[in-house]
mmCIF file of C-alpha atoms in Angstrom:
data_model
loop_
_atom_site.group_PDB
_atom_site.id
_atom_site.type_symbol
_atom_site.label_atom_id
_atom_site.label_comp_id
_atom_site.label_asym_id
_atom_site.label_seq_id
_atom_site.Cartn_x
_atom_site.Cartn_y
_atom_site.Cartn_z
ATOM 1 C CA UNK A 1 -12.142 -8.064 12.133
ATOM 2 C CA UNK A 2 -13.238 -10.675 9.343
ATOM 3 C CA UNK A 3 -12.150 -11.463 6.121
ATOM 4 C CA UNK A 4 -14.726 -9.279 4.955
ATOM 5 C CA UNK A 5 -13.652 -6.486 6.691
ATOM 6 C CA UNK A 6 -10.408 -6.821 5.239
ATOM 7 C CA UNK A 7 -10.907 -7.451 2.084
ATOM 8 C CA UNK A 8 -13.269 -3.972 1.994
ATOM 9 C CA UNK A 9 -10.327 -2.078 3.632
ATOM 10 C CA UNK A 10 -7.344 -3.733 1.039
ATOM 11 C CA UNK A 11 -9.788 -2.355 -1.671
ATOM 12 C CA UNK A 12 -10.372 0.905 -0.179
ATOM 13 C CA UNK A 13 -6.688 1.124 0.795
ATOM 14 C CA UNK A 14 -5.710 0.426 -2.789
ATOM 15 C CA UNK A 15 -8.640 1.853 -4.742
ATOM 16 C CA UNK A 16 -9.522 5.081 -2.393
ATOM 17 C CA UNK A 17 -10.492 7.024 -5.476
ATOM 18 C CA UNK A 18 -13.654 4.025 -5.579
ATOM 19 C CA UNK A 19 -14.392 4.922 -1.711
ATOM 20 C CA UNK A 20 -14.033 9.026 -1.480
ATOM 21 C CA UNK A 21 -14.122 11.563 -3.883
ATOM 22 C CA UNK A 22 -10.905 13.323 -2.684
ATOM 23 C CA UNK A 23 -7.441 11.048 -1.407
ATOM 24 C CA UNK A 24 -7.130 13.245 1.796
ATOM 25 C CA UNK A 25 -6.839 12.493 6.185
ATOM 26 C CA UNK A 26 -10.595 14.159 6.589
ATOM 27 C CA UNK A 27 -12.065 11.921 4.041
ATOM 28 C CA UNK A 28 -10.278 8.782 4.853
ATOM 29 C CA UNK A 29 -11.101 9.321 8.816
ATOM 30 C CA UNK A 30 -14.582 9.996 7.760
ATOM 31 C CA UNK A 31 -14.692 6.423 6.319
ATOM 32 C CA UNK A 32 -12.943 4.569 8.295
ATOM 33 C CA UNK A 33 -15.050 5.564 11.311
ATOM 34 C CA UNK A 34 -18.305 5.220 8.675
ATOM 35 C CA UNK A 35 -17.558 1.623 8.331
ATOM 36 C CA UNK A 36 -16.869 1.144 11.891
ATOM 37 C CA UNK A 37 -20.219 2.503 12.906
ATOM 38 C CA UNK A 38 -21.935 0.942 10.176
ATOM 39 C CA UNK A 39 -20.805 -2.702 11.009
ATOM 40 C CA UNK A 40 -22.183 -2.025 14.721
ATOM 41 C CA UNK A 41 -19.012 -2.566 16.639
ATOM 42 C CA UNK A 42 -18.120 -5.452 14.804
ATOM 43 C CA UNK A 43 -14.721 -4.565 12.836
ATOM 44 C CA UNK A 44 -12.574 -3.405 15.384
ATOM 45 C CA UNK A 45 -9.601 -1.997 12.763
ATOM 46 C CA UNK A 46 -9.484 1.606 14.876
ATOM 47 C CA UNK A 47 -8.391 -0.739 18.299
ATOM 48 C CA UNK A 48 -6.258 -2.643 15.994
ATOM 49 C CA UNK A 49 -4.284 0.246 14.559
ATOM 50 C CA UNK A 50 -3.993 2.088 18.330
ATOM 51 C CA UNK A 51 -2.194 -1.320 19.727
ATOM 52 C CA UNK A 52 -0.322 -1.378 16.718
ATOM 53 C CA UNK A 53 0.998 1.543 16.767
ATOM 54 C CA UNK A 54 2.060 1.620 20.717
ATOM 55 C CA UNK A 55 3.198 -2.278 19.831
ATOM 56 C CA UNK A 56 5.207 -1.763 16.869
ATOM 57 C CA UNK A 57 6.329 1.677 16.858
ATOM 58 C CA UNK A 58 5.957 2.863 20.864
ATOM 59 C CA UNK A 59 3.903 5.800 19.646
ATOM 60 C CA UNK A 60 1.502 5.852 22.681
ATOM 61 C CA UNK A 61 -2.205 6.616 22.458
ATOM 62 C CA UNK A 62 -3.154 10.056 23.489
ATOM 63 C CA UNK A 63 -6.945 12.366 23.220
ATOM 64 C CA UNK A 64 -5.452 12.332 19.470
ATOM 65 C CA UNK A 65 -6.506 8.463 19.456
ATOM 66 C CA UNK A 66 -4.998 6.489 16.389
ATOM 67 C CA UNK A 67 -5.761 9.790 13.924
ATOM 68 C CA UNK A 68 -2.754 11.579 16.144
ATOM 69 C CA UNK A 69 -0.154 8.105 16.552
ATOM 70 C CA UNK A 70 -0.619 8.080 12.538
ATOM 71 C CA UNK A 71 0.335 11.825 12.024
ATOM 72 C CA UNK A 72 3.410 11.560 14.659
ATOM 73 C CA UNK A 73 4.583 7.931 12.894
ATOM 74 C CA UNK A 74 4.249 10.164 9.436
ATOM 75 C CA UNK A 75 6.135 13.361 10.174
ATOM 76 C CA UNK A 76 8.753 10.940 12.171
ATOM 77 C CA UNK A 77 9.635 9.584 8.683
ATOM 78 C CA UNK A 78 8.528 12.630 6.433
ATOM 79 C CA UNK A 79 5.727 11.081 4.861
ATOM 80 C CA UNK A 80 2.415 12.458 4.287
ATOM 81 C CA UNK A 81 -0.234 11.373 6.771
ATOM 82 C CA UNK A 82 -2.764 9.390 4.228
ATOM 83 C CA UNK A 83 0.922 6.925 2.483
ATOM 84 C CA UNK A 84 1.264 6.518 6.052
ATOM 85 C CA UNK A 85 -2.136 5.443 7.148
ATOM 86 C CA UNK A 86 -2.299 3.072 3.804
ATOM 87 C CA UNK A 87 1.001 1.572 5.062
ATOM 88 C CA UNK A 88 0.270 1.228 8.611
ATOM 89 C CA UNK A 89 -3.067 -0.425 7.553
ATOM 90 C CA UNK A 90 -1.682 -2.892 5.363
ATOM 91 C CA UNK A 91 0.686 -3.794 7.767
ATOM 92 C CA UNK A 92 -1.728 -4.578 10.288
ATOM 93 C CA UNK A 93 -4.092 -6.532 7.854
ATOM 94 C CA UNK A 94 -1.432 -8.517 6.246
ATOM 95 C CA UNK A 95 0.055 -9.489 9.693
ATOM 96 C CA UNK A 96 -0.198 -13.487 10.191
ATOM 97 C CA UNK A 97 -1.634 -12.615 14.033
ATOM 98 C CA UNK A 98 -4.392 -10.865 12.507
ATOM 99 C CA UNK A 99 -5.402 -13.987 10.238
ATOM 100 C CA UNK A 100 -3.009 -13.036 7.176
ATOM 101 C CA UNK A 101 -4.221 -12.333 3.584
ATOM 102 C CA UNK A 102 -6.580 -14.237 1.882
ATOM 103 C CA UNK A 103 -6.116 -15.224 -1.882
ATOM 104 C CA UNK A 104 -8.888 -12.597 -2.703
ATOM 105 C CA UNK A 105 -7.420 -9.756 -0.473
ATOM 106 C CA UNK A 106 -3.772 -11.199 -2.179
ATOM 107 C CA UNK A 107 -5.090 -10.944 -5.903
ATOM 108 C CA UNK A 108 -6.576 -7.058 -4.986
ATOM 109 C CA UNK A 109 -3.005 -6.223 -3.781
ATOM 110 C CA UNK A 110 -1.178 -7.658 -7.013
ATOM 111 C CA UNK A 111 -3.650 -6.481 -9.914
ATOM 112 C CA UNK A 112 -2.540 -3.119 -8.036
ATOM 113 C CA UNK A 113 0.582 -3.299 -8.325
ATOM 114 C CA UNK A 114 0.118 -5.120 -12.230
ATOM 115 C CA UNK A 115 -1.242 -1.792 -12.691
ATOM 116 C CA UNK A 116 1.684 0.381 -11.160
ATOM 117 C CA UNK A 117 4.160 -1.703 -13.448
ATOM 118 C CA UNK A 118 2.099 -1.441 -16.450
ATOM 119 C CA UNK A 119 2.402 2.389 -16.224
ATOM 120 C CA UNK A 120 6.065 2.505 -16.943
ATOM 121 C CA UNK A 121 5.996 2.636 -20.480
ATOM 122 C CA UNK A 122 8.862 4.301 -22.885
ATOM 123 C CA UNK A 123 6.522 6.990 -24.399
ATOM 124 C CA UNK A 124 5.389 7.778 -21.236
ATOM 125 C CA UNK A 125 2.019 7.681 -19.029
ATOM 126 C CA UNK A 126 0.064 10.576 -17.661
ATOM 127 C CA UNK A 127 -0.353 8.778 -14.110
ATOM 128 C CA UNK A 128 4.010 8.227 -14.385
ATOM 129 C CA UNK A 129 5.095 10.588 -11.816
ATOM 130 C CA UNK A 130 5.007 11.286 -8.212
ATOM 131 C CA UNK A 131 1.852 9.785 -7.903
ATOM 132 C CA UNK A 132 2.975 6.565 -8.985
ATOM 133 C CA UNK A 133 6.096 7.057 -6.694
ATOM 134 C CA UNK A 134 3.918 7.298 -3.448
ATOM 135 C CA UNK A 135 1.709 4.769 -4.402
ATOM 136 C CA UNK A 136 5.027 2.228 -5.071
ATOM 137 C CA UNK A 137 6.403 3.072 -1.521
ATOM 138 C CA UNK A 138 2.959 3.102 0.277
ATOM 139 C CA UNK A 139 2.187 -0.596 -1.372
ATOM 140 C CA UNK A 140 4.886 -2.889 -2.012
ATOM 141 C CA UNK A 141 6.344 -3.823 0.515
ATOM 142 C CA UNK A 142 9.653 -6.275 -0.117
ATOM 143 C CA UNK A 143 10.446 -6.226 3.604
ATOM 144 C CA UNK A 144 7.532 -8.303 4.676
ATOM 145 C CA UNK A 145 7.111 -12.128 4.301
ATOM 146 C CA UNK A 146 3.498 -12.188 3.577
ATOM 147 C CA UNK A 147 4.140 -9.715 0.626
ATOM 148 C CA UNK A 148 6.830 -11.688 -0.633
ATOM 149 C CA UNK A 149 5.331 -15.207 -0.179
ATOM 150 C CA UNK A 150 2.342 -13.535 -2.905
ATOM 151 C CA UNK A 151 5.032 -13.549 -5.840
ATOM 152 C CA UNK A 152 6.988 -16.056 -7.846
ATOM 153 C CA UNK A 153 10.273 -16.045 -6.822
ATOM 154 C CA UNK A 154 11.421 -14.547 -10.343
ATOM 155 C CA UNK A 155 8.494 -11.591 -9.738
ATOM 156 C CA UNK A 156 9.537 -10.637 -6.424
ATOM 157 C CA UNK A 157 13.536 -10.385 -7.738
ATOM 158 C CA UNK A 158 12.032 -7.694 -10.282
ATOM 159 C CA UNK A 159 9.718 -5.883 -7.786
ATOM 160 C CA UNK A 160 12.697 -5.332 -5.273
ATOM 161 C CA UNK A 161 14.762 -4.274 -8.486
ATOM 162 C CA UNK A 162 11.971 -1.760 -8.938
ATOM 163 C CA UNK A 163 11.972 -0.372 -5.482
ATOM 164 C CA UNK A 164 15.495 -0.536 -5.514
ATOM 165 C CA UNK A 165 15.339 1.891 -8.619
ATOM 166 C CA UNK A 166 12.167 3.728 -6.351
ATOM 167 C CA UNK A 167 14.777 4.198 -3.255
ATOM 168 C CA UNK A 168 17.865 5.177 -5.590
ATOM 169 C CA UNK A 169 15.017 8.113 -6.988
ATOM 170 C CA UNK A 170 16.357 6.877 -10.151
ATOM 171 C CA UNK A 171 12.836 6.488 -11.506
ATOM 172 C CA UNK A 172 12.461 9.185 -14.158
ATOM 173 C CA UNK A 173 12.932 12.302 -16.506
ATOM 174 C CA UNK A 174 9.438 12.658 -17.956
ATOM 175 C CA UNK A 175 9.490 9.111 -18.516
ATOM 176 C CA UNK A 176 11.057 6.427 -17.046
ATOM 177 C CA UNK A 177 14.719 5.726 -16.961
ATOM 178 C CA UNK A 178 16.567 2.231 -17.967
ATOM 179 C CA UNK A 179 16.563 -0.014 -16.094
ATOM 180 C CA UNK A 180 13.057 0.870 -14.814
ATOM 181 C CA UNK A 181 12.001 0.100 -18.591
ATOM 182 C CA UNK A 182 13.584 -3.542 -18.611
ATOM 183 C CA UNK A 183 12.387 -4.326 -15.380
ATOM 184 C CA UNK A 184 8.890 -3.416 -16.503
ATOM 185 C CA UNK A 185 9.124 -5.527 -20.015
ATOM 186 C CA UNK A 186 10.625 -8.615 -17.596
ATOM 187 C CA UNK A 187 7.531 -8.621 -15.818
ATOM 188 C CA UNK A 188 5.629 -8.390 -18.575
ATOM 189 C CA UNK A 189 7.313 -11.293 -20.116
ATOM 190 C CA UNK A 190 6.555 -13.358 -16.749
ATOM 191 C CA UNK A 191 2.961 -12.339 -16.800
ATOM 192 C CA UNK A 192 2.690 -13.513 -20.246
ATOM 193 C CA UNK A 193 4.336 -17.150 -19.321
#
């Protein structure tokens, strides 16, 4: 898989609504196997996510190939197939043995996430709500060193705070709670330094 490759799939992964008309398993199988097939056996992200699935979670490949490990993996931890494929995906493609994150593939990740932050707003924002709940626990991902090595170390204190606040589902009541607000306006004050 090269850079290329990888950057395509970080955008598609974080800007789906760009790639398919509809966010759902049919339409992101249907493009994953698309770009396989259209780079003539050259990305090889389908063998990747079979080995890391049996690898990293023992979820053995079976006649449901990597489409079936990602739906067991998924209703193991009671999340909906596509977070979970998005997850699993940026796992793999972030992983130092599969040549890391470039700076380009690190920049698509964070003006993501910018965006995620800059929805939690006092009055309110239409895309505020579940949505933006899923999309926070599918992307950021405070566990991992190569997400954490892309932030400051005074952005990454406020993005755990967040998913802190995310886990704790104290997140909102039509609009966001404190201290999901002052988290938001400290990051804003960092981006603005």
């Amino acid at each position: 898989m090269t850079d290329q490759d990888k950057l395509l799939l970080v955008r598609f992964i974080t800007r789906m609504g760009m790639y398919i008309p509809e966010r759902n398993k049919s339409n992101i199988i249907s493009f994953v196997y698309g770009y396989e097939i259209g780079r003539n056996g050259e990305c090889s992200f389908t063998k990747l996510l079979i080995e890391h699935m049996e690898n990293k979670y023992s979820i053995p490949h079976s006649s449901a190939s990597w489409i079936g490990q990602i739906h067991f993996y998924a209703e193991k931890k009671k999340s909906s197939w596509e977070s979970t494929f998005r997850q699993i995906s940026l796992e793999i493609i972030g992983s130092e043995e599969n040549g890391g994150l470039n700076q380009e593939m690190q920049d698509t990740i964070k003006t993501w996430i910018h965006s995620l932050i800059g929805r939690i707003e006092a009055q309110g924002n239409p895309w505020f709500n579940q949505w933006w709940v899923d999309e926070w626990k599918t992307v950021v991902m405070t566990k991992k060193n190569w997400f954490k090595n892309m932030w400051t170390p005074q952005e990454f204190k406020i993005i755990q705070a967040i998913t802190k606040e995310v886990s704790n589902n104290n997140v909102f009541m039509i609009v966001p709670k404190e201290p999901l607000l002052s988290l938001s306006e400290k990051f804003r004050h960092l981006e603005k330094q």
